[in-house]
Coordinates of C-alpha atoms in Angstrom, one line a residue:
M1 CA -2.7 -5.5 -21.7
G2 CA -0.9 -9.0 -20.8
L3 CA 0.5 -11.4 -21.2
L4 CA -1.5 -11.5 -24.6
D5 CA -3.1 -9.2 -27.1
F6 CA -6.2 -8.7 -27.3
D7 CA -7.2 -12.2 -29.7
I8 CA -9.4 -14.9 -30.3
D9 CA -7.7 -15.8 -26.1
H10 CA -9.7 -13.1 -24.7
L11 CA -13.2 -14.0 -26.1
V12 CA -13.0 -17.7 -25.2
I13 CA -11.6 -16.5 -21.4
L14 CA -14.6 -13.5 -21.9
L15 CA -17.6 -16.3 -23.1
Y16 CA -16.5 -19.0 -20.9
L17 CA -17.1 -15.8 -17.3
V18 CA -20.5 -15.2 -19.3
S19 CA -21.1 -18.7 -19.6
I20 CA -21.0 -19.5 -16.2
F21 CA -22.7 -16.6 -14.9
L22 CA -25.3 -18.0 -17.8
L23 CA -25.8 -21.3 -17.1
G24 CA -25.5 -20.0 -13.3
A25 CA -28.3 -17.5 -14.2
Y26 CA -30.4 -20.3 -15.3
F27 CA -29.7 -22.6 -12.8
S28 CA -30.9 -19.7 -9.8
K29 CA -34.1 -19.8 -12.7
K30 CA -34.2 -24.1 -12.1
S31 CA -33.9 -24.0 -8.2
K32 CA -37.1 -22.0 -7.1
R33 CA -38.7 -24.0 -8.2
D34 CA -37.1 -26.2 -5.1
A35 CA -37.9 -26.9 -2.5
K36 CA -36.7 -23.7 0.6
E37 CA -34.9 -25.5 3.0
D38 CA -33.2 -26.8 -0.7
F39 CA -31.8 -23.4 -1.1
L40 CA -29.3 -22.9 2.6
T41 CA -28.8 -27.0 2.2
G42 CA -29.1 -28.6 -0.8
K43 CA -31.1 -32.1 -1.7
R44 CA -29.6 -35.3 -1.4
E45 CA -29.7 -36.5 -5.2
L46 CA -25.7 -37.0 -6.0
G47 CA -24.5 -40.1 -7.6
W48 CA -21.1 -41.3 -6.2
F49 CA -19.4 -39.5 -9.4
S50 CA -21.0 -36.7 -8.3
T51 CA -20.5 -36.0 -5.1
A52 CA -16.7 -37.6 -5.8
L53 CA -16.7 -34.1 -7.9
V54 CA -18.7 -31.3 -6.3
I55 CA -16.5 -32.2 -3.6
L56 CA -12.9 -32.3 -5.4
S57 CA -14.0 -29.0 -7.4
M58 CA -14.1 -27.4 -3.8
S59 CA -10.5 -29.9 -2.7
I60 CA -8.5 -27.7 -4.7
D61 CA -8.6 -25.7 -2.8
T62 CA -8.1 -21.4 -4.0
G63 CA -7.1 -23.6 -7.3
I64 CA -4.0 -25.1 -9.1
M65 CA -1.3 -22.0 -9.6
G66 CA -1.0 -22.4 -5.2
V67 CA -0.1 -25.1 -5.4
A68 CA 2.1 -24.5 -9.2
G69 CA 4.0 -22.9 -6.5
V70 CA 4.7 -25.7 -3.9
G71 CA 5.8 -27.5 -6.7
Y72 CA 7.7 -24.7 -8.0
V73 CA 9.4 -24.6 -4.4
W74 CA 9.3 -27.6 -3.1
G75 CA 9.4 -30.3 -5.8
F76 CA 6.5 -33.7 -5.7
A77 CA 5.8 -32.1 -2.6
I78 CA 3.0 -34.9 -3.2
Q79 CA 3.1 -36.9 -0.2
P80 CA 1.4 -34.2 2.8
N81 CA -1.7 -34.1 -0.5
A82 CA -1.9 -38.3 -0.4
A83 CA -3.1 -39.1 3.0
N84 CA -6.3 -37.6 2.2
M85 CA -6.5 -41.1 -0.5
W86 CA -5.1 -43.8 1.4
F87 CA -6.1 -42.5 5.6
V88 CA -9.0 -39.0 5.8
A89 CA -11.0 -40.7 2.2
P90 CA -11.0 -44.3 4.5
L91 CA -11.6 -42.7 8.0
V92 CA -14.1 -40.5 6.5
V93 CA -16.3 -43.9 4.9
L94 CA -15.4 -45.8 8.2
V95 CA -16.9 -43.4 11.0
F96 CA -17.7 -40.1 10.1
I97 CA -20.7 -40.9 7.4
P98 CA -22.4 -43.3 9.1
I99 CA -22.5 -41.1 12.5
Y100 CA -23.3 -38.4 10.1
W101 CA -26.2 -39.7 7.9
K102 CA -27.6 -42.0 10.9
S103 CA -27.5 -38.7 13.9
G104 CA -29.1 -36.9 10.7
I105 CA -27.8 -33.9 11.0
K106 CA -27.7 -31.4 8.0
T107 CA -24.9 -29.4 8.8
T108 CA -21.9 -30.4 10.9
P109 CA -22.1 -27.7 14.0
E110 CA -25.1 -29.4 13.6
Y111 CA -23.4 -32.5 14.6
L112 CA -21.4 -30.5 17.5
E113 CA -24.4 -29.2 19.8
K114 CA -26.5 -32.4 19.6
R115 CA -22.7 -33.9 21.0
F116 CA -22.0 -30.8 23.3
D117 CA -23.6 -28.2 23.3
T118 CA -25.1 -24.5 20.9
R119 CA -22.0 -23.6 22.6
T120 CA -19.8 -25.1 21.5
S121 CA -20.7 -24.8 17.4
T122 CA -21.2 -21.5 18.1
L123 CA -17.9 -21.4 17.8
F124 CA -17.0 -23.6 15.7
S125 CA -18.9 -21.8 12.9
L126 CA -17.5 -18.2 14.2
M127 CA -14.3 -20.6 13.5
M128 CA -15.5 -21.5 10.8
A129 CA -16.5 -18.9 8.7
I130 CA -13.7 -16.8 9.8
Y131 CA -11.4 -18.8 7.9
N132 CA -13.5 -19.3 5.4
V133 CA -13.1 -14.9 3.8
V134 CA -9.3 -15.7 4.3
I135 CA -9.7 -18.8 1.9
L136 CA -11.8 -16.5 -0.5
G137 CA -9.7 -13.5 0.3
T138 CA -6.5 -15.6 -1.6
S139 CA -8.7 -17.0 -3.3
I140 CA -10.5 -14.2 -5.4
Y141 CA -6.4 -12.9 -5.3
L142 CA -5.7 -16.2 -7.9
G143 CA -8.2 -15.2 -9.9
G144 CA -7.7 -11.7 -10.4
L145 CA -3.6 -12.8 -10.8
I146 CA -4.6 -14.5 -13.6
L147 CA -6.6 -12.1 -15.7
N148 CA -4.1 -9.2 -15.1
E149 CA -1.7 -11.3 -15.9
F150 CA -4.0 -12.7 -19.4
I151 CA -6.5 -10.0 -20.0
G152 CA -4.5 -7.0 -18.2
I153 CA -6.8 -5.1 -16.4
S154 CA -5.8 -4.7 -12.8
T155 CA -5.8 -7.3 -10.1
E156 CA -8.0 -6.1 -8.2
F157 CA -11.0 -5.2 -10.5
G158 CA -10.9 -9.5 -11.7
A159 CA -10.8 -10.0 -7.9
L160 CA -14.1 -8.0 -7.3
L161 CA -15.1 -9.5 -11.9
L162 CA -14.3 -13.1 -10.7
L163 CA -17.6 -12.2 -7.0
L164 CA -19.8 -10.5 -9.3
I165 CA -20.2 -13.8 -11.5
V166 CA -20.0 -16.1 -8.5
G167 CA -21.9 -14.2 -5.8
G168 CA -24.4 -13.8 -8.8
Y169 CA -25.6 -16.9 -8.6
V170 CA -24.9 -17.8 -5.4
I171 CA -26.4 -15.3 -3.5
F172 CA -29.5 -16.4 -6.0
G173 CA -30.1 -19.7 -6.5
G174 CA -28.7 -21.4 -3.0
M175 CA -27.3 -24.5 -3.1
N176 CA -28.6 -26.7 -5.3
T177 CA -27.1 -24.1 -7.9
V178 CA -23.8 -24.0 -7.0
L179 CA -23.8 -27.8 -7.2
K180 CA -25.2 -28.4 -11.0
V181 CA -22.7 -25.9 -11.6
N182 CA -19.6 -27.1 -10.0
I183 CA -20.3 -30.8 -12.3
F184 CA -19.4 -28.9 -15.5
Q185 CA -16.9 -27.4 -13.7
S186 CA -15.0 -30.3 -11.8
I187 CA -15.1 -32.2 -15.3
F188 CA -13.2 -28.3 -17.1
I189 CA -11.2 -28.4 -14.4
L190 CA -9.6 -31.9 -14.8
I191 CA -9.4 -31.9 -18.7
T192 CA -7.9 -28.5 -18.4
L193 CA -5.5 -29.9 -16.0
F194 CA -4.7 -32.9 -18.5
V195 CA -3.8 -31.6 -20.8
I196 CA -1.5 -28.7 -19.9
G197 CA 1.0 -31.5 -18.1
V198 CA 0.9 -33.7 -20.8
V199 CA 2.2 -31.0 -22.9
T200 CA 4.5 -29.5 -20.6
F201 CA 5.6 -32.8 -19.2
I202 CA 5.7 -33.7 -24.0
S203 CA 7.5 -30.2 -25.0
F204 CA 10.7 -30.8 -21.5
G205 CA 11.4 -34.3 -22.6
G206 CA 9.2 -36.4 -22.2
W207 CA 9.9 -39.4 -19.1
E208 CA 13.4 -38.8 -19.2
T209 CA 14.4 -36.2 -18.7
F210 CA 11.8 -35.8 -16.5
I211 CA 13.6 -38.3 -14.3
N212 CA 16.9 -36.7 -14.4
I213 CA 16.4 -33.4 -12.8
Q214 CA 18.9 -32.5 -11.3
G215 CA 17.8 -30.0 -8.8
Q216 CA 17.0 -29.3 -4.9
T217 CA 14.0 -27.5 -3.3
K218 CA 14.4 -25.8 -0.7
A219 CA 15.2 -27.9 1.9
E220 CA 17.8 -29.3 -0.6
T221 CA 16.0 -32.6 -1.0
S222 CA 15.9 -34.0 -4.6
L223 CA 13.2 -32.0 -6.5
L224 CA 11.5 -34.9 -7.6
S225 CA 11.4 -36.8 -3.8
T226 CA 8.4 -37.2 -2.4
L227 CA 9.4 -37.6 0.9
G228 CA 9.9 -34.4 2.6
K229 CA 13.1 -33.8 4.6
Y230 CA 13.8 -35.4 7.6
D231 CA 13.4 -31.8 10.1
L232 CA 12.8 -31.6 14.3
D233 CA 14.5 -28.7 14.3
I234 CA 10.4 -27.3 15.4
F235 CA 12.0 -23.9 13.8
T236 CA 12.3 -25.3 10.6
E237 CA 11.8 -23.6 7.5
S238 CA 10.9 -27.4 4.9
W239 CA 7.1 -27.8 3.2
Y240 CA 5.5 -30.2 6.2
P241 CA 9.0 -32.0 7.7
L242 CA 9.2 -36.1 8.4
P243 CA 8.6 -37.7 10.6
F244 CA 5.6 -35.4 11.8
G245 CA 5.2 -33.9 8.8
I246 CA 2.5 -36.8 7.6
L247 CA 1.1 -36.6 10.8
W248 CA 0.4 -33.6 9.8
A249 CA -1.0 -34.2 6.4
C250 CA -3.5 -36.3 8.1
I251 CA -5.3 -34.6 11.4
A252 CA -5.5 -31.4 8.8
G253 CA -7.0 -33.5 6.0
M254 CA -9.2 -35.0 8.4
S255 CA -10.6 -31.2 9.8
W256 CA -10.3 -29.8 5.4
I257 CA -12.6 -33.3 4.1
A258 CA -14.5 -34.0 7.4
C259 CA -15.1 -31.6 9.7
N260 CA -14.8 -28.7 7.3
Y261 CA -18.6 -27.1 7.1
G262 CA -19.0 -27.1 3.1
M263 CA -17.4 -30.0 2.4
V264 CA -19.6 -32.3 4.3
Q265 CA -22.2 -30.1 2.9
R266 CA -21.3 -31.6 -0.5
L267 CA -20.5 -35.1 1.5
L268 CA -24.6 -35.2 2.5
T269 CA -26.2 -34.2 -1.3
A270 CA -24.8 -37.6 -2.2
K271 CA -27.9 -39.7 -2.4
S272 CA -27.4 -42.7 0.1
E273 CA -25.0 -43.2 2.8
V274 CA -23.1 -46.2 0.2
H275 CA -23.5 -43.6 -3.0
A276 CA -21.6 -40.9 -0.2
Q277 CA -18.8 -43.2 0.5
K278 CA -18.0 -44.2 -2.5
G279 CA -17.9 -41.0 -3.4
I280 CA -15.3 -39.3 -1.1
L281 CA -13.3 -42.6 -2.4
M282 CA -12.9 -41.5 -5.6
M283 CA -12.6 -37.8 -5.0
G284 CA -9.2 -39.0 -3.0
V285 CA -8.2 -40.3 -5.9
L286 CA -8.6 -37.8 -8.2
H287 CA -7.5 -35.5 -5.6
V288 CA -3.7 -37.0 -5.7
I289 CA -4.7 -37.7 -9.1
T290 CA -4.8 -33.1 -10.2
F291 CA -2.4 -31.9 -7.2
S292 CA 0.4 -34.2 -9.0
I293 CA 0.1 -33.4 -12.2
A294 CA 0.5 -29.7 -10.6
Y295 CA 3.7 -30.8 -8.9
I296 CA 5.3 -32.1 -12.1
I297 CA 4.1 -28.1 -13.5
G298 CA 4.7 -26.4 -10.7
I299 CA 8.3 -28.9 -11.0
I300 CA 9.6 -28.7 -14.5
S301 CA 8.7 -24.1 -14.2
S302 CA 11.5 -23.4 -11.7
Q303 CA 13.8 -25.6 -14.3
K304 CA 12.4 -23.4 -16.9
F305 CA 11.8 -19.9 -15.3
P306 CA 14.8 -20.1 -12.5
D307 CA 13.7 -16.8 -11.2
V308 CA 10.0 -15.8 -11.3
L309 CA 6.8 -15.2 -8.3
P310 CA 6.9 -18.8 -8.0
D311 CA 3.2 -18.9 -7.8
K312 CA 3.2 -17.4 -11.4
S313 CA 5.3 -20.6 -12.6
Y314 CA 1.6 -21.7 -14.2
L315 CA 0.7 -18.9 -15.8
L316 CA 4.6 -19.2 -17.9
S317 CA 4.0 -22.8 -18.3
I318 CA 0.7 -22.4 -20.2
Q319 CA 2.0 -19.5 -21.9
A320 CA 5.1 -20.9 -23.2
V321 CA 3.6 -24.3 -24.1
I322 CA 0.1 -23.5 -25.5
P323 CA -0.6 -21.9 -28.7
K324 CA -2.7 -18.9 -29.2
G325 CA -6.3 -20.5 -29.0
G326 CA -5.6 -22.9 -27.1
R327 CA -4.5 -20.7 -24.2
G328 CA -7.6 -19.2 -23.0
L329 CA -9.8 -22.1 -22.5
I330 CA -6.6 -23.7 -20.7
I331 CA -6.9 -20.1 -18.1
S332 CA -10.9 -20.3 -18.8
G333 CA -10.6 -24.2 -16.5
L334 CA -7.7 -22.7 -14.5
I335 CA -9.9 -19.2 -13.1
A336 CA -13.0 -22.8 -13.0
S337 CA -10.9 -24.5 -10.3
L338 CA -11.4 -20.7 -8.4
I339 CA -14.5 -19.9 -9.0
S340 CA -15.7 -23.6 -7.9
T341 CA -13.9 -22.9 -3.8
V342 CA -14.7 -19.4 -4.4
D343 CA -18.9 -20.2 -4.5
G344 CA -18.4 -23.2 -2.1
L345 CA -17.4 -21.2 0.6
L346 CA -20.0 -18.2 -0.2
T347 CA -22.9 -21.3 0.4
A348 CA -20.5 -22.9 3.5
T349 CA -20.5 -18.9 5.6
G350 CA -24.2 -17.9 4.9
T351 CA -25.2 -21.2 5.7
S352 CA -23.6 -21.9 8.1
I353 CA -24.0 -17.8 10.1
S354 CA -28.1 -18.4 8.7
L355 CA -28.7 -21.7 11.0
D356 CA -26.3 -22.0 12.9
I357 CA -26.4 -18.5 14.7
Y358 CA -28.4 -16.7 13.4
K359 CA -31.3 -19.3 14.2
Q360 CA -30.1 -20.9 18.0
L361 CA -29.2 -17.8 18.9
F362 CA -31.8 -15.3 17.9
K363 CA -34.5 -16.7 16.1
P364 CA -34.3 -20.0 16.3
K365 CA -38.8 -20.1 15.1
A366 CA -37.1 -18.1 12.1
S367 CA -38.6 -19.8 8.5
S368 CA -36.7 -20.7 5.2
N369 CA -37.4 -17.1 3.3
E370 CA -36.0 -15.6 6.7
L371 CA -33.3 -17.5 7.2
K372 CA -33.1 -17.4 3.1
K373 CA -32.2 -13.5 3.4
V374 CA -29.8 -13.2 6.5
A375 CA -27.8 -16.4 4.8
R376 CA -27.6 -13.7 1.6
I377 CA -26.4 -10.8 4.2
V378 CA -23.5 -12.6 5.0
Q379 CA -22.6 -13.7 1.6
V380 CA -22.2 -9.8 0.8
S381 CA -19.9 -9.5 4.0
T382 CA -18.7 -12.0 3.3
M383 CA -17.7 -11.2 -0.1
I384 CA -16.9 -6.8 0.8
I385 CA -14.2 -8.4 3.4
A386 CA -12.5 -10.8 1.2
L387 CA -11.8 -8.4 -1.2
F388 CA -10.9 -4.8 0.9
L389 CA -9.5 -6.4 3.6
V390 CA -8.1 -10.2 3.4
M391 CA -7.3 -9.9 0.3
P392 CA -4.3 -6.8 0.6
M393 CA -3.1 -9.2 3.3
A394 CA -2.6 -11.9 0.6
M395 CA -0.5 -9.8 -2.4
K396 CA 1.4 -9.4 0.7
S397 CA 2.8 -13.5 0.0
P398 CA 5.0 -14.9 -2.9
I399 CA 3.8 -17.2 -1.9
I400 CA 0.0 -18.1 -1.5
T401 CA 0.1 -22.2 0.1
D402 CA 2.1 -20.6 2.1
F403 CA 0.0 -18.1 4.0
I404 CA -3.3 -20.6 3.8
Q405 CA -0.9 -23.4 5.8
G406 CA -0.8 -20.8 8.6
V407 CA -4.0 -19.8 8.7
V408 CA -4.8 -24.2 8.2
A409 CA -2.3 -25.2 11.6
D410 CA -4.3 -22.3 14.0
I411 CA -7.9 -23.6 12.9
F412 CA -7.9 -26.8 11.3
S413 CA -5.6 -28.3 13.9
V414 CA -8.4 -27.3 17.1
I415 CA -10.1 -28.0 14.7
S416 CA -9.6 -31.6 14.2
A417 CA -9.0 -31.7 18.1
L418 CA -13.0 -31.3 19.0
F419 CA -14.4 -34.0 16.4
C420 CA -12.1 -36.5 17.2
L421 CA -13.3 -35.6 20.9
G422 CA -16.8 -36.0 19.5
I423 CA -16.3 -39.4 17.7
F424 CA -14.0 -41.2 19.4
T425 CA -15.3 -40.2 23.3
R426 CA -18.3 -40.8 25.7
R427 CA -17.0 -38.4 28.7
I428 CA -16.0 -35.0 27.0
N429 CA -18.6 -33.1 27.7
G430 CA -20.0 -29.5 26.2
K431 CA -18.1 -27.7 28.9
S432 CA -15.2 -29.3 28.7
A433 CA -15.7 -28.9 24.4
F434 CA -15.9 -25.3 24.7
Y435 CA -13.4 -24.4 26.8
A436 CA -11.2 -26.6 25.2
M437 CA -11.8 -25.1 21.6
L438 CA -10.9 -21.1 23.5
I439 CA -7.8 -22.2 25.1
G440 CA -6.7 -24.3 21.9
I441 CA -7.4 -21.8 20.1
I442 CA -5.6 -18.8 22.0
I443 CA -3.3 -20.9 22.3
S444 CA -2.0 -21.1 18.7
V445 CA -2.7 -18.6 17.1
S446 CA -0.6 -16.9 19.9
I447 CA 2.6 -19.4 19.0
H448 CA 1.2 -18.8 15.4
F449 CA 2.7 -14.4 15.6
L450 CA 5.3 -15.0 18.7
T451 CA 7.3 -18.4 17.5
N452 CA 9.6 -18.8 14.5
I453 CA 8.1 -22.9 15.3
N454 CA 6.4 -24.4 11.9
F455 CA 3.2 -24.4 11.3
V456 CA 3.1 -28.3 11.4
Y457 CA 5.0 -28.8 15.0
R458 CA 2.5 -25.8 15.5
G459 CA -0.5 -27.9 14.4
I460 CA 0.1 -30.6 16.3
F461 CA 0.7 -28.7 19.5
S462 CA -2.3 -26.9 19.1
F463 CA -4.0 -30.7 18.5
F464 CA -3.0 -32.5 20.9
I465 CA -3.2 -29.2 23.9
T466 CA -7.1 -28.9 22.5
I467 CA -7.2 -32.8 23.7
I468 CA -5.8 -32.7 27.2
V469 CA -7.3 -29.5 28.1
A470 CA -11.0 -31.0 27.5
F471 CA -9.7 -34.9 29.6
A472 CA -8.5 -32.8 32.6
L473 CA -11.0 -31.1 32.4
S474 CA -13.7 -34.0 31.7
I475 CA -11.5 -35.8 34.7
N476 CA -15.1 -36.0 37.0
S477 CA -17.6 -36.4 34.3
K478 CA -18.9 -40.5 33.7
R479 CA -19.4 -41.0 30.6
K480 CA -22.7 -40.3 28.9
N481 CA -25.1 -43.0 26.2
F482 CA -25.7 -41.7 23.3
E483 CA -27.6 -41.9 20.4
N484 CA -25.8 -42.4 16.7
L485 CA -23.4 -39.9 18.0
T486 CA -20.0 -41.5 18.4
I487 CA -18.4 -45.3 17.6
Y488 CA -20.0 -47.0 20.1
D489 CA -23.4 -45.8 19.8
C490 CA -23.6 -46.0 16.1
L491 CA -25.4 -49.1 14.7
E492 CA -26.7 -50.1 11.7
E493 CA -30.4 -52.3 12.0
N494 CA -29.1 -55.8 13.3
G495 CA -27.1 -54.3 16.0
Q496 CA -24.0 -54.4 14.3
K497 CA -21.9 -51.2 15.1
S498 CA -21.3 -48.9 12.0
I499 CA -17.6 -49.5 11.5
I500 CA -17.5 -52.8 11.5
F501 CA -20.6 -53.1 9.2
H502 CA -18.2 -50.8 6.8
F503 CA -14.6 -52.1 7.7
H504 CA -16.3 -55.9 6.2
K505 CA -18.1 -53.8 3.7
M506 CA -15.4 -51.9 2.2
K507 CA -12.5 -53.3 3.1
L508 CA -11.4 -54.0 -0.8
P509 CA -10.8 -51.2 -2.4
I510 CA -10.0 -49.3 0.9
F511 CA -6.7 -52.1 1.5
F512 CA -6.7 -51.9 -2.5
V513 CA -6.0 -47.7 -2.2
I514 CA -3.0 -48.2 1.2
I515 CA -1.6 -50.5 -1.0
M516 CA -1.1 -49.3 -3.9
W517 CA 0.4 -46.5 -2.4
L518 CA 2.6 -47.4 -0.9
L519 CA 4.4 -49.7 -3.6
F520 CA 3.8 -46.4 -5.2
T521 CA 6.3 -44.3 -2.8
I522 CA 8.8 -47.6 -2.4
V523 CA 9.2 -47.9 -6.4
W524 CA 9.7 -44.1 -6.7
E525 CA 11.6 -43.3 -4.1
G526 CA 13.9 -46.4 -4.5
F527 CA 14.6 -46.8 -7.9
I528 CA 13.3 -42.6 -9.1
V529 CA 14.6 -40.8 -6.9
H530 CA 17.9 -39.7 -6.5

């Protein structure tokens, strides 16, 4: 067996897995009454808080385990994540949501097709499919690792079990089922994470003990510092080195939240533009809170268990501070965070390939039933590739989040550049965007495999090289007029530019978040960090 003998904790975990399967089956059955086109994209019916929850469930990414592993090695490294709250969320509120809403798109590739051309949207869809498979493989690896540690089954079988459970309700229930399940999952994740965070913190000795931690990170900075090491060496091994680490966090965060197929797919299920805006701001706050708790758990684990695999630190904390009877519940919450990522990746990949590649390139008049079949075939194929190809690679990485960041730097840098070119310029045409995107990916991947340049510098370089190439290829192009596709032509009913209208409408909560985070950083770094 694993860390537990077969007891009530095992029973709780098994009951949770069965409950998720039954919940998914229930909503899948109900979803049969929904419109056929809603199977792939979902309904626009969520309120702002539900929107925040379903986005948060996917933004937790490959699970709190990986984040705690980062905290174990790099300390309280919350600043890169906080960029999603004080920069990315306001940017999405003011720029991306109005354009997405008024242009009437259902997917991000559809935006790229309207703004550029089919080639660009197809290449983007393929890139996101590759990314989704990679993240899916790492997610099921972490899920398998959890079941291995706490139930005793092999990591591979645990990963397969999770895929079968999630794949069942995704394949048969579609996007609406995923959203309903994720609302419950998100609440469960927040409760269990809060419990393990508070209990770990108290058992360690509370505030006084925590702020007196003397340890240093791998970069020789204080474990308590939220700021990375000031390091201009492009070959550094530091985690988000300053000053460019914050810039890269903004670029990567923009791509992850505002351009990522799966995230935007969830954002567009809000019942209105206002609910989407409030939801993304709330998600930014919840994102920082959840990741802060995970980092703190990782830091405390580094003091308690100095010689363990970083990604196992979270599991060891649960074993150390949570009594029998409660461990199963906490572990179930951890599995929930992974499942929410897995189902989001599967729905995004299936929808992307069926709508934005199969329908656009091969069968424009495909029926809703045919698209559902294609999506299901894609989802099954994605599961197989993730399990047998990506997961073995993820198992070789000592810190799973390091593995993910390398992939993010290769792909998201180019994607962010592409959407910036589309939204903030009118000169860049489809041909220039396509070749800039292609060249950017080739350069980024080449740098990754041929050099040891830090992912931060590699990502920033790829971002700007993509923009430079696009402008160079469009030097003789004329500005074009669009409708609700750039910040210059996205207008309100009164003719006012949407970015100006929404700035006046949302400026108070936006400035409040920015100022409060700035004050926190000043106080924390000035009076707590030593």
